[in-house]
Tab-separated table of C-alpha atoms in Angstrom:
chain	number	residue	atom	x	y	z
X	1	MET	CA	-0.124	0.266	-0.025
X	2	SER	CA	1.408	3.163	-0.943
X	3	TRP	CA	0.729	5.990	-3.246
X	4	ALA	CA	0.631	3.695	-6.416
X	5	PHE	CA	-3.115	2.918	-5.029
X	6	LEU	CA	-3.727	6.695	-5.139
X	7	ARG	CA	-2.275	6.938	-8.966
X	8	ASP	CA	-4.215	4.238	-9.625
X	9	LEU	CA	-7.154	5.448	-8.155
X	10	LEU	CA	-7.044	8.890	-10.008
X	11	SER	CA	-6.393	6.885	-12.744
X	12	GLY	CA	-9.725	5.596	-12.722
X	13	VAL	CA	-11.323	9.120	-12.024
X	14	ASN	CA	-9.504	10.430	-15.036
X	15	LYS	CA	-12.067	8.632	-17.173
X	16	TYR	CA	-15.400	10.042	-15.885
X	17	SER	CA	-13.954	13.531	-15.573
X	18	THR	CA	-14.469	16.643	-18.057
X	19	GLY	CA	-11.288	18.432	-19.559
X	20	ILE	CA	-11.224	20.589	-16.755
X	21	GLY	CA	-11.051	17.419	-14.357
X	22	ARG	CA	-8.235	15.869	-16.282
X	23	ILE	CA	-5.940	18.787	-16.361
X	24	TRP	CA	-6.534	18.643	-12.399
X	25	VAL	CA	-5.224	15.128	-12.761
X	26	ALA	CA	-2.520	15.918	-14.378
X	27	VAL	CA	-1.592	18.701	-12.104
X	28	VAL	CA	-2.578	16.535	-8.764
X	29	PHE	CA	-0.001	13.705	-10.328
X	30	MET	CA	3.255	15.942	-11.759
X	31	PHE	CA	3.171	18.844	-9.743
X	32	ARG	CA	1.833	17.504	-5.996
X	33	LEU	CA	2.050	13.802	-5.919
X	34	LEU	CA	5.476	13.314	-8.347
X	35	VAL	CA	7.256	16.315	-6.153
X	36	TYR	CA	6.284	15.117	-2.800
X	37	VAL	CA	7.265	11.463	-3.495
X	38	ALA	CA	10.614	12.384	-5.519
X	39	ALA	CA	11.606	15.647	-3.815
X	40	ALA	CA	10.145	17.181	-0.394
X	41	GLU	CA	9.975	13.939	1.480
X	42	ASN	CA	14.130	13.740	1.774
X	43	ILE	CA	14.208	17.393	2.516
X	44	TRP	CA	12.013	16.385	5.801
X	45	LYS	CA	13.610	12.831	6.449
X	46	HIS	CA	15.635	13.714	9.115
X	47	GLU	CA	14.107	17.199	10.518
X	48	ARG	CA	14.276	15.728	13.903
X	49	ASP	CA	17.640	14.404	13.799
X	50	GLU	CA	19.020	17.951	12.147
X	51	PHE	CA	16.808	20.132	14.897
X	52	GLU	CA	19.717	21.181	17.299
X	53	CYS	CA	19.041	23.276	20.147
X	54	SER	CA	22.099	25.502	21.973
X	55	ILE	CA	21.820	23.023	25.248
X	56	LYS	CA	22.825	19.863	26.393
X	57	GLN	CA	19.876	19.485	29.051
X	58	PRO	CA	18.421	16.131	28.533
X	59	GLY	CA	14.590	16.361	26.499
X	60	CYS	CA	14.980	20.129	26.220
X	61	GLU	CA	15.333	19.686	22.169
X	62	ASN	CA	12.789	16.856	22.360
X	63	VAL	CA	10.235	18.980	24.222
X	64	CYS	CA	10.950	22.064	22.258
X	65	PHE	CA	11.164	20.360	18.575
X	66	ASP	CA	7.496	18.966	19.267
X	67	HIS	CA	6.110	22.182	20.712
X	68	PHE	CA	7.231	23.774	17.575
X	69	PHE	CA	6.147	21.610	15.222
X	70	PRO	CA	3.185	19.083	16.205
X	71	VAL	CA	2.734	17.909	13.078
X	72	SER	CA	5.431	18.056	10.629
X	73	HIS	CA	4.790	19.873	7.381
X	74	ILE	CA	5.714	16.971	5.227
X	75	ARG	CA	2.751	14.697	6.940
X	76	LEU	CA	0.226	17.504	6.788
X	77	TRP	CA	1.035	17.583	2.618
X	78	ALA	CA	0.391	13.728	2.526
X	79	LEU	CA	-2.955	14.236	4.594
X	80	GLN	CA	-3.705	17.023	1.849
X	81	LEU	CA	-2.899	14.833	-0.940
X	82	ILE	CA	-5.055	12.212	0.238
X	83	MET	CA	-8.367	13.963	1.525
X	84	VAL	CA	-8.270	15.837	-1.785
X	85	SER	CA	-8.329	13.059	-4.014
X	86	THR	CA	-10.827	10.866	-2.281
X	87	PRO	CA	-14.069	12.890	-2.981
X	88	SER	CA	-13.536	11.839	-6.585
X	89	LEU	CA	-13.968	8.227	-5.147
X	90	LEU	CA	-17.993	9.491	-5.114
X	91	VAL	CA	-18.648	9.683	-8.756
X	92	VAL	CA	-16.441	6.069	-9.366
X	93	PHE	CA	-19.369	4.771	-6.868
X	94	HIS	CA	-21.714	6.201	-8.404
X	95	VAL	CA	-20.934	5.024	-11.862
X	96	ALA	CA	-20.364	1.409	-10.419
X	97	TYR	CA	-23.932	1.792	-8.815
X	98	ARG	CA	-25.207	2.595	-12.139
X	99	GLU	CA	-23.556	-0.080	-14.197
X	100	ASN	CA	-24.729	-2.443	-11.269
X	101	ARG	CA	-28.272	-1.449	-11.471
X	102	GLU	CA	-28.176	-1.977	-14.915
X	103	LYS	CA	-27.000	-5.311	-14.449
X	104	GLN	CA	-29.725	-6.471	-11.905
X	105	HIS	CA	-32.438	-5.278	-14.147
X	106	ASN	CA	-30.670	-7.004	-17.025
X	107	ARG	CA	-31.186	-3.915	-19.641
X	108	LYS	CA	-30.104	-0.403	-20.594
X	109	LEU	CA	-30.991	2.086	-18.287
X	110	TYR	CA	-28.526	4.935	-19.036
X	111	ARG	CA	-27.528	5.953	-21.993
X	112	ASN	CA	-23.981	6.056	-20.911
X	113	PRO	CA	-23.592	5.231	-17.291
X	114	GLY	CA	-20.538	7.011	-17.316
X	115	LYS	CA	-21.765	10.413	-18.739
X	116	ILE	CA	-22.182	13.240	-16.428
X	117	ASP	CA	-26.028	13.727	-16.303
X	118	GLY	CA	-28.783	13.252	-13.715
X	119	GLY	CA	-27.689	11.878	-10.159
X	120	LEU	CA	-23.890	12.058	-11.609
X	121	LEU	CA	-23.994	15.482	-12.167
X	122	TYR	CA	-24.820	16.325	-8.531
X	123	THR	CA	-21.989	13.946	-7.249
X	124	TYR	CA	-20.010	15.125	-9.357
X	125	LEU	CA	-20.788	18.754	-8.364
X	126	ILE	CA	-20.494	17.660	-4.535
X	127	SER	CA	-17.072	15.882	-4.943
X	128	LEU	CA	-15.929	19.350	-6.866
X	129	ILE	CA	-17.017	21.488	-3.780
X	130	LEU	CA	-15.472	19.101	-1.150
X	131	LYS	CA	-12.084	18.797	-2.968
X	132	THR	CA	-12.020	22.494	-2.807
X	133	GLY	CA	-13.334	22.949	0.825
X	134	LEU	CA	-10.530	20.659	1.448
X	135	GLU	CA	-8.192	22.508	0.066
X	136	ILE	CA	-8.999	25.754	2.060
X	137	VAL	CA	-9.150	24.130	4.960
X	138	PHE	CA	-5.438	22.444	4.703
X	139	LEU	CA	-3.828	25.672	3.490
X	140	VAL	CA	-5.547	27.500	6.735
X	141	LEU	CA	-4.642	24.673	8.870
X	142	PHE	CA	-0.947	25.187	7.528
X	143	TYR	CA	-1.482	29.215	7.348
X	144	LYS	CA	-2.636	28.650	11.314
X	145	LEU	CA	-0.183	26.034	12.666
X	146	TYR	CA	2.459	27.689	11.492
X	147	ASN	CA	2.228	31.384	11.361
X	148	GLY	CA	2.103	31.518	7.779
X	149	PHE	CA	3.547	30.014	5.279
X	150	LYS	CA	7.449	31.473	6.704
X	151	ILE	CA	9.903	28.978	8.194
X	152	PRO	CA	12.347	30.608	10.693
X	153	HIS	CA	15.921	29.613	11.046
X	154	LEU	CA	15.896	29.877	14.664
X	155	VAL	CA	13.193	29.590	17.602
X	156	LYS	CA	12.961	30.317	21.048
X	157	CYS	CA	11.951	27.781	23.346
X	158	ASP	CA	11.457	27.902	27.273
X	159	MET	CA	9.881	24.838	27.790
X	160	LYS	CA	10.659	22.876	30.973
X	161	PRO	CA	13.186	21.087	31.102
X	162	CYS	CA	15.003	23.533	29.590
X	163	PRO	CA	16.530	25.738	31.902
X	164	ASN	CA	16.194	29.599	30.109
X	165	THR	CA	15.497	30.326	26.959
X	166	VAL	CA	17.448	28.721	24.323
X	167	ASP	CA	18.111	29.203	21.026
X	168	CYS	CA	17.074	25.981	18.204
X	169	TYR	CA	18.168	25.711	15.010
X	170	ILE	CA	16.335	24.347	12.386
X	171	SER	CA	17.516	22.561	9.477
X	172	LYS	CA	16.977	23.368	5.810
X	173	PRO	CA	14.658	26.115	6.734
X	174	THR	CA	15.315	27.701	2.729
X	175	GLU	CA	14.622	24.833	1.199
X	176	LYS	CA	11.455	23.817	3.031
X	177	MET	CA	10.084	27.103	2.704
X	178	ILE	CA	10.619	26.802	-1.212
X	179	PHE	CA	8.815	23.504	-1.134
X	180	LEU	CA	5.958	25.294	0.976
X	181	TYR	CA	5.334	28.413	-1.603
X	182	PHE	CA	5.346	25.139	-4.222
X	183	LEU	CA	2.597	23.480	-2.279
X	184	VAL	CA	0.650	26.565	-1.805
X	185	ALA	CA	1.086	27.508	-5.593
X	186	THR	CA	-0.333	24.099	-6.624
X	187	SER	CA	-2.731	24.186	-4.242
X	188	CYS	CA	-4.436	27.683	-5.506
X	189	LEU	CA	-4.066	26.376	-8.899
X	190	CYS	CA	-5.901	23.289	-8.120
X	191	ILE	CA	-8.769	25.362	-6.548
X	192	VAL	CA	-8.572	27.701	-9.619
X	193	LEU	CA	-9.321	24.660	-11.633
X	194	ASN	CA	-12.048	22.984	-9.322
X	195	LEU	CA	-13.787	26.029	-9.575
X	196	SER	CA	-13.964	26.720	-13.266
X	197	GLU	CA	-14.664	23.302	-13.754
X	198	LEU	CA	-17.770	23.974	-11.151
X	199	SER	CA	-18.727	27.265	-13.392
X	200	TYR	CA	-18.614	25.758	-16.340
X	201	LEU	CA	-20.928	22.516	-15.607
X	202	ILE	CA	-23.507	24.579	-13.892
X	203	PHE	CA	-23.313	27.126	-16.966
X	204	LYS	CA	-23.753	24.103	-19.056
X	205	TYR	CA	-26.840	22.433	-17.442
X	206	SER	CA	-28.527	25.608	-16.448
X	207	ILE	CA	-28.510	26.890	-20.400
X	208	LYS	CA	-29.410	23.211	-21.351
X	209	CYS	CA	-32.027	23.144	-19.224
X	210	TYR	CA	-33.371	26.441	-20.256
X	211	LEU	CA	-33.510	25.166	-23.519
X	212	LYS	CA	-35.372	22.043	-23.008
X	213	ARG	CA	-37.859	24.275	-21.130
X	214	HIS	CA	-37.931	26.835	-24.135
X	215	MET	CA	-38.378	23.879	-26.709
X	216	LYS	CA	-41.200	22.654	-24.621
X	217	LYS	CA	-42.800	25.562	-24.087
X	218	GLU	CA	-43.286	26.249	-27.896
X	219	GLN	CA	-44.221	22.838	-28.569
R	1	MET	CA	4.749	5.802	-6.790
R	2	ASP	CA	7.733	6.939	-8.583
R	3	TRP	CA	9.251	8.215	-11.717
R	4	GLY	CA	7.860	4.668	-12.924
R	5	THR	CA	4.400	6.643	-13.639
R	6	LEU	CA	6.218	9.450	-15.534
R	7	GLN	CA	7.550	6.906	-17.476
R	8	ALA	CA	4.072	5.138	-18.399
R	9	VAL	CA	2.842	8.791	-19.194
R	10	LEU	CA	5.725	9.401	-21.468
R	11	GLY	CA	5.776	6.342	-22.837
R	12	GLY	CA	1.997	6.756	-23.971
R	13	VAL	CA	3.824	10.236	-26.325
R	14	ASN	CA	6.646	8.183	-27.929
R	15	LYS	CA	4.380	6.336	-29.951
R	16	HIS	CA	3.366	10.216	-31.653
R	17	SER	CA	6.865	11.417	-31.262
R	18	THR	CA	9.278	12.319	-34.154
R	19	SER	CA	12.556	10.237	-34.198
R	20	ILE	CA	14.504	12.465	-32.454
R	21	GLY	CA	11.715	13.161	-30.115
R	22	LYS	CA	11.895	9.225	-29.637
R	23	ILE	CA	15.934	9.730	-28.822
R	24	TRP	CA	15.229	12.735	-26.655
R	25	LEU	CA	12.789	10.478	-24.464
R	26	THR	CA	15.503	7.786	-24.342
R	27	VAL	CA	18.277	10.177	-23.133
R	28	LEU	CA	16.084	11.211	-20.643
R	29	PHE	CA	15.226	8.701	-19.041
R	30	ILE	CA	18.088	6.541	-18.972
R	31	PHE	CA	21.039	9.446	-18.659
R	32	ARG	CA	18.877	11.594	-16.539
R	33	ILE	CA	16.214	9.849	-14.257
R	34	MET	CA	17.833	6.544	-13.783
R	35	ILE	CA	21.050	8.198	-13.093
R	36	LEU	CA	19.193	10.321	-10.696
R	37	VAL	CA	17.529	7.963	-8.802
R	38	VAL	CA	20.231	5.501	-8.646
R	39	ALA	CA	23.211	7.161	-8.392
R	40	ALA	CA	23.083	10.745	-7.384
R	41	GLU	CA	20.449	10.417	-4.832
R	42	ARG	CA	23.060	8.467	-2.572
R	43	VAL	CA	25.921	10.855	-3.584
R	44	TRP	CA	23.765	13.734	-1.721
R	45	GLY	CA	22.229	11.380	0.300
R	46	ASP	CA	24.400	12.172	3.750
R	47	GLU	CA	24.880	15.785	2.525
R	48	GLN	CA	24.131	17.465	5.838
R	49	GLN	CA	24.914	14.891	7.991
R	50	ASP	CA	28.535	14.701	6.729
R	51	PHE	CA	28.741	18.537	6.321
R	52	VAL	CA	31.510	19.311	8.933
R	53	CYS	CA	32.003	23.059	10.375
R	54	ASN	CA	35.056	23.764	12.442
R	55	THR	CA	33.515	24.769	15.521
R	56	LEU	CA	31.129	23.230	18.644
R	57	GLN	CA	28.693	25.719	18.276
R	58	PRO	CA	25.217	24.400	18.187
R	59	GLY	CA	23.350	25.496	15.180
R	60	CYS	CA	26.315	27.048	13.174
R	61	LYS	CA	26.317	24.040	10.917
R	62	ASN	CA	22.475	24.178	10.282
R	63	VAL	CA	22.485	27.395	9.337
R	64	CYS	CA	25.924	27.960	7.507
R	65	TYR	CA	24.338	24.286	5.588
R	66	ASP	CA	21.061	26.783	4.881
R	67	HIS	CA	23.243	29.498	3.661
R	68	PHE	CA	25.374	27.865	1.037
R	69	PHE	CA	22.910	25.443	-0.175
R	70	PRO	CA	19.390	27.333	-0.218
R	71	ILE	CA	18.211	24.553	-2.104
R	72	SER	CA	20.103	21.241	-3.095
R	73	HIS	CA	21.257	20.405	-6.602
R	74	ILE	CA	19.329	16.741	-6.309
R	75	ARG	CA	15.951	18.761	-5.489
R	76	LEU	CA	16.646	21.013	-8.368
R	77	TRP	CA	17.483	17.931	-10.952
R	78	ALA	CA	14.011	16.447	-9.730
R	79	LEU	CA	12.020	19.846	-10.445
R	80	GLN	CA	14.042	20.194	-13.884
R	81	LEU	CA	13.030	16.828	-14.533
R	82	ILE	CA	9.352	17.193	-14.016
R	83	PHE	CA	9.093	20.257	-15.351
R	84	VAL	CA	10.874	19.319	-18.257
R	85	SER	CA	8.490	16.368	-18.667
R	86	THR	CA	5.427	18.625	-18.585
R	87	PRO	CA	4.875	19.576	-21.648
R	88	ALA	CA	5.155	16.195	-23.403
R	89	LEU	CA	1.623	15.565	-21.062
R	90	LEU	CA	0.158	18.585	-23.500
R	91	VAL	CA	0.595	16.328	-26.397
R	92	ALA	CA	-0.577	12.943	-24.742
R	93	MET	CA	-4.023	15.458	-23.534
R	94	HIS	CA	-3.832	16.214	-27.346
R	95	VAL	CA	-3.901	13.016	-28.960
R	96	ALA	CA	-6.727	11.856	-26.245
R	97	TYR	CA	-8.749	14.731	-27.008
R	98	ARG	CA	-8.526	13.874	-30.960
R	99	ARG	CA	-9.039	9.970	-30.090
R	100	HIS	CA	-12.409	11.011	-27.902
R	101	GLU	CA	-13.347	12.995	-30.826
R	102	LYS	CA	-13.183	9.804	-33.096
R	103	LYS	CA	-14.834	7.794	-30.707
R	104	ARG	CA	-17.635	10.106	-30.486
R	105	ARG	CA	-18.083	10.316	-34.460
R	106	PHE	CA	-18.069	6.346	-34.400
R	107	ARG	CA	-20.901	6.196	-31.763
R	108	ASN	CA	-23.138	8.835	-34.001
R	109	GLY	CA	-22.834	6.530	-37.223
R	110	GLU	CA	-19.768	7.335	-38.931
R	111	LYS	CA	-18.101	4.163	-40.120
R	112	ILE	CA	-14.386	3.513	-38.141
R	113	ASP	CA	-12.600	0.502	-37.268
R	114	ILE	CA	-11.762	0.581	-33.530
R	115	GLU	CA	-9.180	-1.551	-33.668
R	116	GLU	CA	-7.651	0.932	-36.410
R	117	LEU	CA	-8.306	3.683	-34.170
R	118	LYS	CA	-6.418	2.178	-30.969
R	119	ASN	CA	-3.315	1.366	-32.799
R	120	GLU	CA	-3.375	4.346	-35.509
R	121	LYS	CA	0.011	6.506	-35.232
R	122	ILE	CA	-1.158	10.133	-35.199
R	123	HIS	CA	0.653	11.848	-37.715
R	124	ILE	CA	1.949	15.192	-36.432
R	125	ARG	CA	-0.267	17.558	-38.311
R	126	GLY	CA	-2.396	20.457	-38.483
R	127	PRO	CA	-3.126	21.598	-34.594
R	128	LEU	CA	-1.293	18.840	-33.296
R	129	TRP	CA	1.428	20.360	-35.012
R	130	TRP	CA	0.934	23.470	-32.931
R	131	THR	CA	0.727	21.615	-29.745
R	132	TYR	CA	3.908	19.451	-30.259
R	133	THR	CA	5.922	22.461	-31.506
R	134	SER	CA	4.865	24.726	-28.271
R	135	SER	CA	5.716	21.861	-25.928
R	136	ILE	CA	9.541	21.386	-27.539
R	137	PHE	CA	9.658	24.982	-26.834
R	138	PHE	CA	8.678	25.044	-23.490
R	139	ARG	CA	10.948	22.202	-23.144
R	140	ILE	CA	13.607	24.100	-24.177
R	141	VAL	CA	12.735	27.145	-22.147
R	142	PHE	CA	12.653	25.180	-18.885
R	143	GLU	CA	16.091	23.486	-19.543
R	144	ALA	CA	17.483	26.752	-20.069
R	145	VAL	CA	15.982	28.367	-16.977
R	146	PHE	CA	16.946	25.524	-14.794
R	147	MET	CA	20.621	25.919	-16.074
R	148	TYR	CA	20.880	29.615	-15.638
R	149	VAL	CA	18.919	28.764	-11.852
R	150	PHE	CA	22.049	26.266	-10.907
R	151	TYR	CA	24.803	28.821	-12.391
R	152	TYR	CA	23.229	31.813	-10.682
R	153	MET	CA	22.946	29.807	-7.207
R	154	TYR	CA	25.868	28.070	-7.010
R	155	ASP	CA	28.761	30.751	-8.569
R	156	GLY	CA	29.086	28.244	-11.190
R	157	TYR	CA	29.124	24.331	-11.258
R	158	GLN	CA	31.873	23.513	-9.290
R	159	MET	CA	31.140	22.269	-5.603
R	160	PRO	CA	33.610	23.550	-3.526
R	161	ARG	CA	35.517	21.370	-0.679
R	162	LEU	CA	35.697	24.276	1.948
R	163	VAL	CA	33.306	27.104	2.554
R	164	LYS	CA	33.927	30.087	4.824
R	165	CYS	CA	30.593	31.378	7.089
R	166	ASP	CA	29.987	33.702	9.424
R	167	ALA	CA	26.550	33.576	9.766
R	168	TRP	CA	25.221	34.051	13.510
R	169	PRO	CA	25.582	32.115	15.916
R	170	CYS	CA	29.097	31.120	14.320
R	171	PRO	CA	31.183	33.109	16.552
R	172	ASN	CA	33.645	33.964	13.898
R	173	THR	CA	34.196	32.998	10.499
R	174	VAL	CA	34.473	29.027	10.775
R	175	ASP	CA	35.776	26.730	8.367
R	176	CYS	CA	33.147	24.388	6.874
R	177	PHE	CA	33.784	21.424	4.709
R	178	VAL	CA	31.100	19.924	2.298
R	179	SER	CA	31.282	16.118	1.807
R	180	ARG	CA	32.104	14.563	-1.533
R	181	PRO	CA	33.061	17.780	-3.426
R	182	THR	CA	34.810	15.882	-6.266
R	183	GLU	CA	32.211	13.130	-6.769
R	184	LYS	CA	28.874	16.254	-6.755
R	185	THR	CA	31.144	17.735	-9.315
R	186	MET	CA	31.487	15.372	-11.643
R	187	PHE	CA	27.624	14.886	-11.440
R	188	THR	CA	27.043	18.136	-11.591
R	189	ILE	CA	29.087	18.560	-14.499
R	190	PHE	CA	27.892	15.122	-15.980
R	191	MET	CA	23.892	16.349	-15.529
R	192	LEU	CA	24.817	19.912	-17.334
R	193	ALA	CA	26.233	17.942	-20.332
R	194	VAL	CA	22.868	15.574	-20.766
R	195	SER	CA	20.855	18.762	-20.426
R	196	GLY	CA	22.977	20.316	-23.070
R	197	ILE	CA	22.404	17.423	-25.290
R	198	CYS	CA	18.959	17.255	-24.329
R	199	MET	CA	18.391	20.986	-25.196
R	200	MET	CA	20.199	20.428	-28.480
R	201	LEU	CA	17.737	17.337	-29.606
R	202	ASN	CA	14.742	19.623	-28.840
R	203	LEU	CA	16.297	22.577	-31.079
R	204	ALA	CA	17.091	19.820	-33.943
R	205	GLU	CA	13.487	18.688	-33.194
R	206	LEU	CA	12.228	21.836	-33.862
R	207	CYS	CA	13.902	22.912	-36.430
R	208	TYR	CA	12.981	19.834	-38.010
R	209	LEU	CA	9.425	20.600	-37.646
R	210	VAL	CA	9.784	23.922	-39.209
R	211	ILE	CA	11.739	22.909	-42.265
R	212	LYS	CA	9.102	19.910	-42.875
R	213	ILE	CA	6.146	22.262	-42.908
R	214	CYS	CA	7.982	24.895	-44.926
R	215	MET	CA	8.905	22.638	-47.690
R	216	LYS	CA	5.091	20.902	-47.645
R	217	GLY	CA	4.193	24.490	-47.936
R	218	SER	CA	6.141	25.338	-50.329
R	219	ARG	CA	5.190	21.998	-52.260
R	220	LYS	CA	1.279	22.949	-52.041
R	221	THR	CA	1.788	25.984	-53.882
R	222	THR	CA	4.023	24.505	-56.931
């Protein structure tokens, strides 16, 4: 069980997506998942070992690290990737449900079970709203937990058992900051893509609905 | 999930590339991605652990390392490979869109052989020519940008053995020693050389495509 599972899930979702949805999948693969696995994970690999405080008091480093990094950036990043990809499962389940129904009744109930219309449209819209909501939640969480997206070189810690205020040094703060900004930029891009897809679908189906009603009235 | 997925995606694009494009793809996989994963990552693996400064002052090593290596070579290469591979996705999407259109026409009644559709080699003509050419152009731009970023960030392509650091909290100017500088320099020069080769392949492909379309145009007019 690894990121390959997520990759397969997203490939499955790709079949039932709109054009913008496919661009979203590509952005998530290339600029988020691949960057995470190939580059970002290694930066945060030894973050605890390389966190150094200017004191020999046993336990001080542990306590300070825990105080300043309640949940590591890299773990939040991984959680964000998983949560943001999961709403697409709703669409996959709905299509599977439709196909199952067709099998049970042994006749064609839908013109095309994978086409986004009727109930599937609402499922798709809900999945888009959930995706966008989760992206925003994680960005806000990052911002609130770490007071912005900056990583300082040095933090001053005065938790027990540290005897006084000690200086603690974080490893590779610049590199971590660069990748954090990259994460924020790709999250924002995904939010923009989701919102465009949402507007596009709402617009398209409103026009369809309106035209249908107009034609009915004429008849 | 690793470079394997990228390989699968780009392998799909390979079918619709020119011969030079296929050579570029091979060079990318063998001499860049494989070297990165199999060799370069090991060389840079212990970079901060083995970065040693001539002081016992806590925090000095961290600060000096961060000052001299704001972003590690290995991460820059990974980003370069990702950015350079991304334009090929545009081509893959365009091809997929064309196939989708053909399938739609088939469903609407036109007679098209499904098997032939799956194995069809889509020729680089019309809008696809523009997509393909733009993707090559962007590849060249990204390669050049990253090569410049490397040069600018590290003052050339050589890894020094010793750096002198006087960032706070280091008490004075301290000597800090980089681990495996020669090996790192050799890999840097190797990656630079292969980037250069890839750029030349892309330029050649671009010229080939432009000349081909000009010749076709002149044949039509005569």
